[in-house]
Short mmCIF file of C-alpha atoms in Angstrom, two decimals:
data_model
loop_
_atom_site.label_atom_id
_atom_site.label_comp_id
_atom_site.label_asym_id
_atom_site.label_seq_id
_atom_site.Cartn_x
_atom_site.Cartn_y
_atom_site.Cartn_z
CA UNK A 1 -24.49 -31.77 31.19
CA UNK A 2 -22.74 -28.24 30.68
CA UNK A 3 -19.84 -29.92 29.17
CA UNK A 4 -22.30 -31.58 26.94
CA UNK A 5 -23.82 -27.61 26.34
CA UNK A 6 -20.78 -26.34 25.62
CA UNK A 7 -19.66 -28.82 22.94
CA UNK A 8 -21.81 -27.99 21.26
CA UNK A 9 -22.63 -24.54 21.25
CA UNK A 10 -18.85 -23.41 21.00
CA UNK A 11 -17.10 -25.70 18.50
CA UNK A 12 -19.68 -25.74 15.96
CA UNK A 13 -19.12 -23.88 12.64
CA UNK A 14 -16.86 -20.73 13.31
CA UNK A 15 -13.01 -22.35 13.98
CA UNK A 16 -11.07 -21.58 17.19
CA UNK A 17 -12.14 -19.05 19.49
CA UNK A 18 -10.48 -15.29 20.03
CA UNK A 19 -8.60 -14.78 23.06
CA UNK A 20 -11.52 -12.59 24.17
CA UNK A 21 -14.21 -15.19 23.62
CA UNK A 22 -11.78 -17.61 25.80
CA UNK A 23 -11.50 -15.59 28.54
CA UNK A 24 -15.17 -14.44 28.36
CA UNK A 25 -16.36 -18.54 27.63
CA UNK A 26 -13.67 -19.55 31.06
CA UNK A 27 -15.01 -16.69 33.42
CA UNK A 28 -19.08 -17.32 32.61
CA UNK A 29 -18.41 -21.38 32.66
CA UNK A 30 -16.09 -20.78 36.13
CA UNK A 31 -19.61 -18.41 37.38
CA UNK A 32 -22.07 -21.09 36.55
CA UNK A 33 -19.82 -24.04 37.41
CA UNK A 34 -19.83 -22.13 41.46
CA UNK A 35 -23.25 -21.33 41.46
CA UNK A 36 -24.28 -25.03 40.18
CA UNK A 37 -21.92 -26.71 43.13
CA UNK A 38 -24.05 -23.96 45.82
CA UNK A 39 -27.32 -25.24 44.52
CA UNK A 40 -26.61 -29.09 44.78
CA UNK A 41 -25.02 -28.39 48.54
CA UNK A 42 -28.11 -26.12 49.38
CA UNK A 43 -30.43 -29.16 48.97
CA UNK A 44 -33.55 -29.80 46.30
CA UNK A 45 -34.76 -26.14 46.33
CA UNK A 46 -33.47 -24.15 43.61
CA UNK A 47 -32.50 -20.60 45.67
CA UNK A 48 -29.94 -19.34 43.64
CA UNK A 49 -30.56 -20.37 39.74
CA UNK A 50 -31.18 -16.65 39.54
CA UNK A 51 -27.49 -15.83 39.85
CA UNK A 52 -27.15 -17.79 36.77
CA UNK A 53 -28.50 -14.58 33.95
CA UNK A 54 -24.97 -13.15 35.05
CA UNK A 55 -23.20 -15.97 32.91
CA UNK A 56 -23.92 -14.75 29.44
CA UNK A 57 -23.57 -10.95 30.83
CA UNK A 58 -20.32 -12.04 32.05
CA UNK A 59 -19.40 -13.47 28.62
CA UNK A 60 -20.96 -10.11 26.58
CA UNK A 61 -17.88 -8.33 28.12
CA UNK A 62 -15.15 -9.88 26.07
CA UNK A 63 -16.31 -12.75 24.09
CA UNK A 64 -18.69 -13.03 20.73
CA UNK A 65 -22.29 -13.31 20.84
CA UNK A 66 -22.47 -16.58 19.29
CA UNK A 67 -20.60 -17.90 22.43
CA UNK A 68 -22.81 -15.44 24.76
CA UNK A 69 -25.73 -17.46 23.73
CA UNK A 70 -23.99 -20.72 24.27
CA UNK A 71 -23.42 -19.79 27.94
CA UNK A 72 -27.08 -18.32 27.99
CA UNK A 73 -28.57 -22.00 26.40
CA UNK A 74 -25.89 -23.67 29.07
CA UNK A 75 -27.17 -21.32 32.17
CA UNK A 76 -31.01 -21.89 30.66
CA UNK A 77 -30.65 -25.37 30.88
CA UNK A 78 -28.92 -25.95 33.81
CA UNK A 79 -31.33 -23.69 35.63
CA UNK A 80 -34.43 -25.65 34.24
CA UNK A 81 -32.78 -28.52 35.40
CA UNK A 82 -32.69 -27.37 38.89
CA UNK A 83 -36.12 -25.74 39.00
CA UNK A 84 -37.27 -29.56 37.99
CA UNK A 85 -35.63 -30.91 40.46
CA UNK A 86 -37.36 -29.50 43.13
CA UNK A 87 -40.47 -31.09 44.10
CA UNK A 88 -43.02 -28.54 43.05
CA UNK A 89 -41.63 -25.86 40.42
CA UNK A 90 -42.80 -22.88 42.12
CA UNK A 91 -43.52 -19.37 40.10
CA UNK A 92 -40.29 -17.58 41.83
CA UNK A 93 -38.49 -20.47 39.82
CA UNK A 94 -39.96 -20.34 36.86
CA UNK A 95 -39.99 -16.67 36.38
CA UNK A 96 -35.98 -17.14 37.18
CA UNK A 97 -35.56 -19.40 34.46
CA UNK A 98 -37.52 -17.53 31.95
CA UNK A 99 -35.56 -14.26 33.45
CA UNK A 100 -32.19 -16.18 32.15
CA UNK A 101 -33.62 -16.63 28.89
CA UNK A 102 -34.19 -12.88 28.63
CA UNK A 103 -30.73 -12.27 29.77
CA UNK A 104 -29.07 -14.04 27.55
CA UNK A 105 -30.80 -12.64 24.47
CA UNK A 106 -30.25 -9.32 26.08
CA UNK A 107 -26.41 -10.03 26.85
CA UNK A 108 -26.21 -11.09 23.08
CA UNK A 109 -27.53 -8.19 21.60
CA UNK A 110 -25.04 -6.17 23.68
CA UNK A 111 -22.14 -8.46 22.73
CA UNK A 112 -22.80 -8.07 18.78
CA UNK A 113 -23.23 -4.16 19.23
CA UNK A 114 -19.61 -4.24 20.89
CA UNK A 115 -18.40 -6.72 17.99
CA UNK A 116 -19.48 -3.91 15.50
CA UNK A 117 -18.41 -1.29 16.99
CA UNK A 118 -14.36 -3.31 17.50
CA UNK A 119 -15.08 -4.28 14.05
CA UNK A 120 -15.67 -0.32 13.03
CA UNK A 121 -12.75 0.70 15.07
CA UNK A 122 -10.13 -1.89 13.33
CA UNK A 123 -10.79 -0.83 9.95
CA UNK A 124 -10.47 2.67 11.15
CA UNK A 125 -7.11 1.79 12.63
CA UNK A 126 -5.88 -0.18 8.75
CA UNK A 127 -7.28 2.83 7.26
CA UNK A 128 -5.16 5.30 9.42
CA UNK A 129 -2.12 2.97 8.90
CA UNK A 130 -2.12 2.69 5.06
CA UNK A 131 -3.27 6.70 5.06
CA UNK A 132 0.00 6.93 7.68
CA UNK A 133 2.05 4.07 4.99
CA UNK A 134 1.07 6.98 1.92
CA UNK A 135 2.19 9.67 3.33
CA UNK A 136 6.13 8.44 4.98
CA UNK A 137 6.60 6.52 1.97
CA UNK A 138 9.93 4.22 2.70
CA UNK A 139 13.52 5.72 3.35
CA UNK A 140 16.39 3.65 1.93
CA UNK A 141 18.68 1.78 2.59
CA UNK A 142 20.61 3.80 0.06
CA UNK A 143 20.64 7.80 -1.37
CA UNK A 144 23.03 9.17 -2.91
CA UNK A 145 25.95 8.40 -0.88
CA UNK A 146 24.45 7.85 2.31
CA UNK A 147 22.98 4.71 3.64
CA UNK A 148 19.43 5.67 5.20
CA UNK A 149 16.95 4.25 7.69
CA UNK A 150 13.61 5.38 9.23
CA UNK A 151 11.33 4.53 11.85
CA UNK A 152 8.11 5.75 12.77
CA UNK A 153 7.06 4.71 16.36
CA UNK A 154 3.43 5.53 17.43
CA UNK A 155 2.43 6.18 20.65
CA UNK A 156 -1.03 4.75 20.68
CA UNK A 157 -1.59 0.50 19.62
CA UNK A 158 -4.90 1.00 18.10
CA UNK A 159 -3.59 3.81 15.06
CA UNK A 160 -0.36 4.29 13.85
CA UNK A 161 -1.29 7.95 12.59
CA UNK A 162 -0.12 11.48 13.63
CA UNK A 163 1.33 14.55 11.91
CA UNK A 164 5.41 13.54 12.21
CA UNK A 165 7.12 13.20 8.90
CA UNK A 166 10.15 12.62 7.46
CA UNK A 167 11.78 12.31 3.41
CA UNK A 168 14.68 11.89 1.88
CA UNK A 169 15.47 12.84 -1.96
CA UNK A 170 18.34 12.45 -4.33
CA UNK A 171 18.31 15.84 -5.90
CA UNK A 172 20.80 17.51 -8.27
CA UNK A 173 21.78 19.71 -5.21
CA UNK A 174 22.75 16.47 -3.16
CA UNK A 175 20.72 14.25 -1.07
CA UNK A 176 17.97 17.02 0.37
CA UNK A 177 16.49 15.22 4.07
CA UNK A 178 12.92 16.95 5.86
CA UNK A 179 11.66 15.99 9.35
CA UNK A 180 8.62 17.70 10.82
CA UNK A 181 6.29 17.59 13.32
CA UNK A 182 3.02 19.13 12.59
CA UNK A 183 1.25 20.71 15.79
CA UNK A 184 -1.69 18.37 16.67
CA UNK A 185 -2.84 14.62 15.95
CA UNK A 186 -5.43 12.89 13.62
CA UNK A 187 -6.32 13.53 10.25
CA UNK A 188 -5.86 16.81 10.21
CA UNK A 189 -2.29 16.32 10.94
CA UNK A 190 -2.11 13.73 8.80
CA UNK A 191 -3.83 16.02 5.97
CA UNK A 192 -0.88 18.92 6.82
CA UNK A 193 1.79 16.34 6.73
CA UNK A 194 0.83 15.42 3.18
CA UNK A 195 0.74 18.91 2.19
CA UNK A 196 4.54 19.41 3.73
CA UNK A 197 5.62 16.80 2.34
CA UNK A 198 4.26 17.10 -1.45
CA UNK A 199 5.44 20.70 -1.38
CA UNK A 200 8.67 19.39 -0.49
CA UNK A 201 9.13 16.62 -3.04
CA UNK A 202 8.68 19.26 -5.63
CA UNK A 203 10.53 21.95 -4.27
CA UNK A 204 13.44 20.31 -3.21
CA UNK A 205 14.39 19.42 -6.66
CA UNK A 206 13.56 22.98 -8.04
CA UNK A 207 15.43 25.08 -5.32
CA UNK A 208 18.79 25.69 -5.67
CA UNK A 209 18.98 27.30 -2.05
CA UNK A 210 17.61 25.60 1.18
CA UNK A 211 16.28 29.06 2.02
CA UNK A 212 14.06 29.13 -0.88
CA UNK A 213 13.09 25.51 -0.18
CA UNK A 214 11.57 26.83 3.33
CA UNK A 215 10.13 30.26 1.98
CA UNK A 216 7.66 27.97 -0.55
CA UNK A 217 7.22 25.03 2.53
CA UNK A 218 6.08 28.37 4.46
CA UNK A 219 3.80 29.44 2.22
CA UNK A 220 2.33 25.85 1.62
CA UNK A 221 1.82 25.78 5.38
CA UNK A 222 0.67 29.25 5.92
CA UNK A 223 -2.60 28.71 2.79
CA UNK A 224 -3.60 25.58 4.77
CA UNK A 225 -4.06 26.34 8.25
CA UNK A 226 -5.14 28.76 11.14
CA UNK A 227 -3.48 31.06 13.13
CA UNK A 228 -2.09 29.11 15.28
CA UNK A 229 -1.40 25.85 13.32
CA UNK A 230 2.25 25.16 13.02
CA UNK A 231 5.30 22.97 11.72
CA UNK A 232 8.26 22.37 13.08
CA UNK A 233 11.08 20.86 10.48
CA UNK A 234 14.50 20.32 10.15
CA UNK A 235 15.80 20.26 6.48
CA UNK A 236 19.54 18.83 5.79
CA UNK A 237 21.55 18.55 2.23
CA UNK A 238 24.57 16.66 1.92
CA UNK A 239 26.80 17.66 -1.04
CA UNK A 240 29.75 16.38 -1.96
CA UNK A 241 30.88 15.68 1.68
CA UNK A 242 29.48 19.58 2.79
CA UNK A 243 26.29 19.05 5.16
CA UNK A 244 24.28 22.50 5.48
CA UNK A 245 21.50 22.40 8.10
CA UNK A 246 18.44 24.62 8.46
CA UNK A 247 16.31 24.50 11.56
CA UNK A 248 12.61 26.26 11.60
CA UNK A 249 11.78 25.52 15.49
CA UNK A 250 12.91 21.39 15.99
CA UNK A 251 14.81 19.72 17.72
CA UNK A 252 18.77 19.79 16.52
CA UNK A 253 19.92 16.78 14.66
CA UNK A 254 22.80 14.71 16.46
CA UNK A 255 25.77 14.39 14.60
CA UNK A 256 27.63 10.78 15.96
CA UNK A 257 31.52 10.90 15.10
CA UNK A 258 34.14 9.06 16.41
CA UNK A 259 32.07 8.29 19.80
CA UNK A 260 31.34 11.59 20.41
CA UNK A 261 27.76 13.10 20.04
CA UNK A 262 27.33 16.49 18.40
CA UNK A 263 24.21 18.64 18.51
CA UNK A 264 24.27 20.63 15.20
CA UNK A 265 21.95 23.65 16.85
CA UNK A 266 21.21 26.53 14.29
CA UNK A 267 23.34 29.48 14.10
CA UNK A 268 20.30 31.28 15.19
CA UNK A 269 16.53 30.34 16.28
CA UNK A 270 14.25 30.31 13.61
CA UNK A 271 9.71 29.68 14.47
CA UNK A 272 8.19 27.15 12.84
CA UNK A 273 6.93 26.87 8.84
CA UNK A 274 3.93 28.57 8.64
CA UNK A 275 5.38 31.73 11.08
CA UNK A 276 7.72 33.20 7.94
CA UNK A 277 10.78 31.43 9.42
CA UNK A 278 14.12 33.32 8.38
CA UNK A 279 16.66 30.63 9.04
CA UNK A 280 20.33 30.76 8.92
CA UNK A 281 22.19 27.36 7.39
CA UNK A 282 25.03 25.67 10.01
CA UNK A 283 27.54 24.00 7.37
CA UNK A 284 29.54 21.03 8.44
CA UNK A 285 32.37 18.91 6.94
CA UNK A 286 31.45 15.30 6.70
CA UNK A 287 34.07 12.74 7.18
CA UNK A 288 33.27 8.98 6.42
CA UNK A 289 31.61 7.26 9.03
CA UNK A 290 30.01 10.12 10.26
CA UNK A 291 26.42 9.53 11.47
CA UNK A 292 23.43 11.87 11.71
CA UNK A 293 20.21 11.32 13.59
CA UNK A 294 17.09 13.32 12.89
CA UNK A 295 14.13 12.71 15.36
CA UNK A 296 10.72 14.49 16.51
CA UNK A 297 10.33 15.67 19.83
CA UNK A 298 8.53 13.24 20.81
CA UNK A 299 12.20 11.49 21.44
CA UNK A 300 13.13 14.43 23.87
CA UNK A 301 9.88 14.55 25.69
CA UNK A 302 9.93 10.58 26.04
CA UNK A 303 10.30 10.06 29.96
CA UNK A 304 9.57 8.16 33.25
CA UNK A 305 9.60 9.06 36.79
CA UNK A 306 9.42 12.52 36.07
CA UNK A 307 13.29 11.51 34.28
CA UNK A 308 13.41 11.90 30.61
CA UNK A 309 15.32 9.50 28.37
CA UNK A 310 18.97 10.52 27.71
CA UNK A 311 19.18 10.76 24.26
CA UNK A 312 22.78 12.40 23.45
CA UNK A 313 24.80 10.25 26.83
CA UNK A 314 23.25 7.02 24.94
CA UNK A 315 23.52 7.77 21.07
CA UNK A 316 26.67 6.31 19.97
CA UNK A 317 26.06 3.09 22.29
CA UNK A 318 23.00 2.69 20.52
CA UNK A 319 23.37 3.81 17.16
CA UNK A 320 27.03 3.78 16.62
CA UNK A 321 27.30 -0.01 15.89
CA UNK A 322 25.68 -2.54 12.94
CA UNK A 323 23.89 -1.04 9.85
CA UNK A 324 21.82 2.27 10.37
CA UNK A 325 19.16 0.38 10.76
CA UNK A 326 20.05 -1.97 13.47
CA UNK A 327 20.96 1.37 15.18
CA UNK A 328 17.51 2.74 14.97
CA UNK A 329 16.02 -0.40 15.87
CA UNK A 330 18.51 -0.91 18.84
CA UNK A 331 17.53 2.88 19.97
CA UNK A 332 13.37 2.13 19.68
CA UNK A 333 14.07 -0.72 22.01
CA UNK A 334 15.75 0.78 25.11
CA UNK A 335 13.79 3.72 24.68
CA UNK A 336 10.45 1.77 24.29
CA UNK A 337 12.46 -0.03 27.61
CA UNK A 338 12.50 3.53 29.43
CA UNK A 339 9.03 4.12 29.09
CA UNK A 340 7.84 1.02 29.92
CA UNK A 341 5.83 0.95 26.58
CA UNK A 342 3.68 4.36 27.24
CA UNK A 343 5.00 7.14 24.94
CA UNK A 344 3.39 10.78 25.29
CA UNK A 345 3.79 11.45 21.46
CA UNK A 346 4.77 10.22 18.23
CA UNK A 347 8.29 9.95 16.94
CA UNK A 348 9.53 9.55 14.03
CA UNK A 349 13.26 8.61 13.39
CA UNK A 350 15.88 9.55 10.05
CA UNK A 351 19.46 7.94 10.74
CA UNK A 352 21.81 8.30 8.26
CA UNK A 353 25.39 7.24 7.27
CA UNK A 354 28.07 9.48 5.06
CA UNK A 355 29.94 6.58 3.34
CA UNK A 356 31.96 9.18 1.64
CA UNK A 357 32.10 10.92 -1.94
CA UNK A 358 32.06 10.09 -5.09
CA UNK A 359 35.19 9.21 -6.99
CA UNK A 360 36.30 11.73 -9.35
CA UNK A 361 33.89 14.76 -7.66
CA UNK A 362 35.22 17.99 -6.75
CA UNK A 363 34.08 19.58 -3.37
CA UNK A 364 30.60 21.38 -4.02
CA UNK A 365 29.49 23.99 -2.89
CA UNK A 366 26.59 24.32 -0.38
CA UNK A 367 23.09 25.38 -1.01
CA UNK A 368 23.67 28.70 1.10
CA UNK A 369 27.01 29.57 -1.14
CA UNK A 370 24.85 29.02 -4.35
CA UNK A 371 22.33 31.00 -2.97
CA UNK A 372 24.43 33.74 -2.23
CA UNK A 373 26.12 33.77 -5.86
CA UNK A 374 22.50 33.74 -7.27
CA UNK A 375 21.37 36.61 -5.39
#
């Protein structure tokens, strides 16, 4: 008889079931199938039938409320069934039966208000993702003469949305790279990262200096948000083989050469964008090969055990090898590993590759040189 129930109230109309709806259908069918086998060993008197309204409850937890009534119709019936076959119904049963007829419309109810509300939630979580997909726009593989890769790894499953950004421009003052982290998570973040990183898009092309290039990112910053609102960024050119660095408050890129791991820290401390950071440029000489990583703190603060993940003794095993790319992907994986899937905190992740200079290019000069002939 319930297999006869459940036939047909489950694979009528609506194509397979959800994994929730399983488990919710195989926990309220295992609850009535144990309370049916107690009645038939307890005799003709229907004792327990009662027990039965906790089916379609059961079900409301995880499953749909078109298969929450099924269970209810399946628990209705087979308590009916039982209350007849005792050999005068009396009111206790009756009022049990009607009592898991109640249930189940009340278990249904509760089912579709959870539906809605899921339903609500995953279109929040597309929205944050395409809102996150608009404002890191895609890196690569190729600018200017560096091969490029990104990676933005979210710490939560249900949104992929938080204030970390990153971009990469080909600019007539070299390939110009930003990664920030804005203090804070949601939309707001979200809402400061776009404003970081539309300042920069224009900026970067109009500044000669990288200096000037924070001064207007400060100022963008500063008009959009309270006192103690921050960002933290890293900005890197490459020109003609010259890399110039400047660091307001983040974490120091990692420079991989020749299996060793660099950290390019600033010449001097700088605060954030949005605290009138006066930053001082560290200049490097690129050779080909060289590899740079920019990352979020996230990355640093990533730990288990109390242990936090070691980010420079692992680099060049992990990014050193394959396409940029692969390196990034090989470095989400054994840190995604460490953590046992929980991360604290966003991170977002800008490898790149110096495949050399162009042919027939002199040596240019860095941002910091031109700003210092300009001035």
């Amino acid at each position: 008889m319930l297999c006869g129930v459940r036939t047909k109230a489950f694979q009528s109309g609506r194509g397979p079931l959800s994994p929730g709806s399983r488990a919710g259908l195989g926990a309220a069918v295992g609850l009535l199938a144990l309370v049916s086998a107690v009645e038939v060993a307890d005799g003709r008197a229907a004792n327990y039938i009662a027990l039965m309204v906790a089916g379609p409850f059961l079900a409301a937890a995880l499953a749909s409320w078109r298969v929450v009534l099924g269970v209810g119709a399946a628990a209705t019936v087979l308590g009916a069934a039982f209350a007849l076959g005792e050999r005068t119904v009396s009111l206790s049963t009756a009022v049990a039966v009607a009592g898991i007829a109640l249930g189940t419309a009340m278990a249904a109810a509760t089912a579709a208000v959870r539906e809605r509300q899921a339903e609500q939630i995953a279109e929040l979580s597309k929205l944050a993702a395409v809102a996150q997909q608009a404002v890191l726009r895609p890196l690569g593989p190729q600018v200017g003469m560096l091969s490029v890769a990104a990676r933005y790894i979210s710490s939560t499953a249900t949104a992929e949305i938080g204030g970390d950004l990153y971009e990469a421009v080909d600019t007539p003052y070299g390939v110009r790279m930003i990664i920030g982290d804005v203090r804070g998570k949601g939309l707001d973040a979200v809402r400061l990262a776009s404003i970081v990183l539309g300042s920069y898009r224009h900026v970067a092309y109009e500044r000669a200096d990288l200096r000037a290039v924070v001064a207007d990112l400060d100022r963008a910053v500063a008009r959009s948000v309270g006192d103690e609102d921050f960002v933290t960024a890293a900005l890197v050119e490459e020109r003609g083989g010259t890399l110039t660095i400047v660091n307001c408050g983040h974490p120091a890129p990692l420079l991989l050469r020749r299996g060793a791991v660099i950290p390019l820290e600033p010449p001097a401390p700088a605060p954030p964008l949005g605290f009138m950071p006066v930053v001082r440029p560290r200049v490097e000489r690129l050779e080909p090969g060289d590899r740079l990583l920019l990352f979020t703190d996230g990355l640093g603060e990533a730990r288990r055990d109390g242990e936090f993940f070691p980010t420079a003794d692992r680099a060049w095993r992990l990014l050193g090898h394959g396409t940029v790319g692969d390196g990034l992907a090989s470095l989400e994986a054994a840190l995604v590993e460490w953590v046992h899937g929980r991360l604290d905190d966003d991170i977002a992740l800008v490898l790149m590759e110096y495949r050399g200079s162009r042919t027939g290019l002199t040596a240019a000069v860095p941002s910091w040189e031109v700003g210092a002939a300009e001035s």
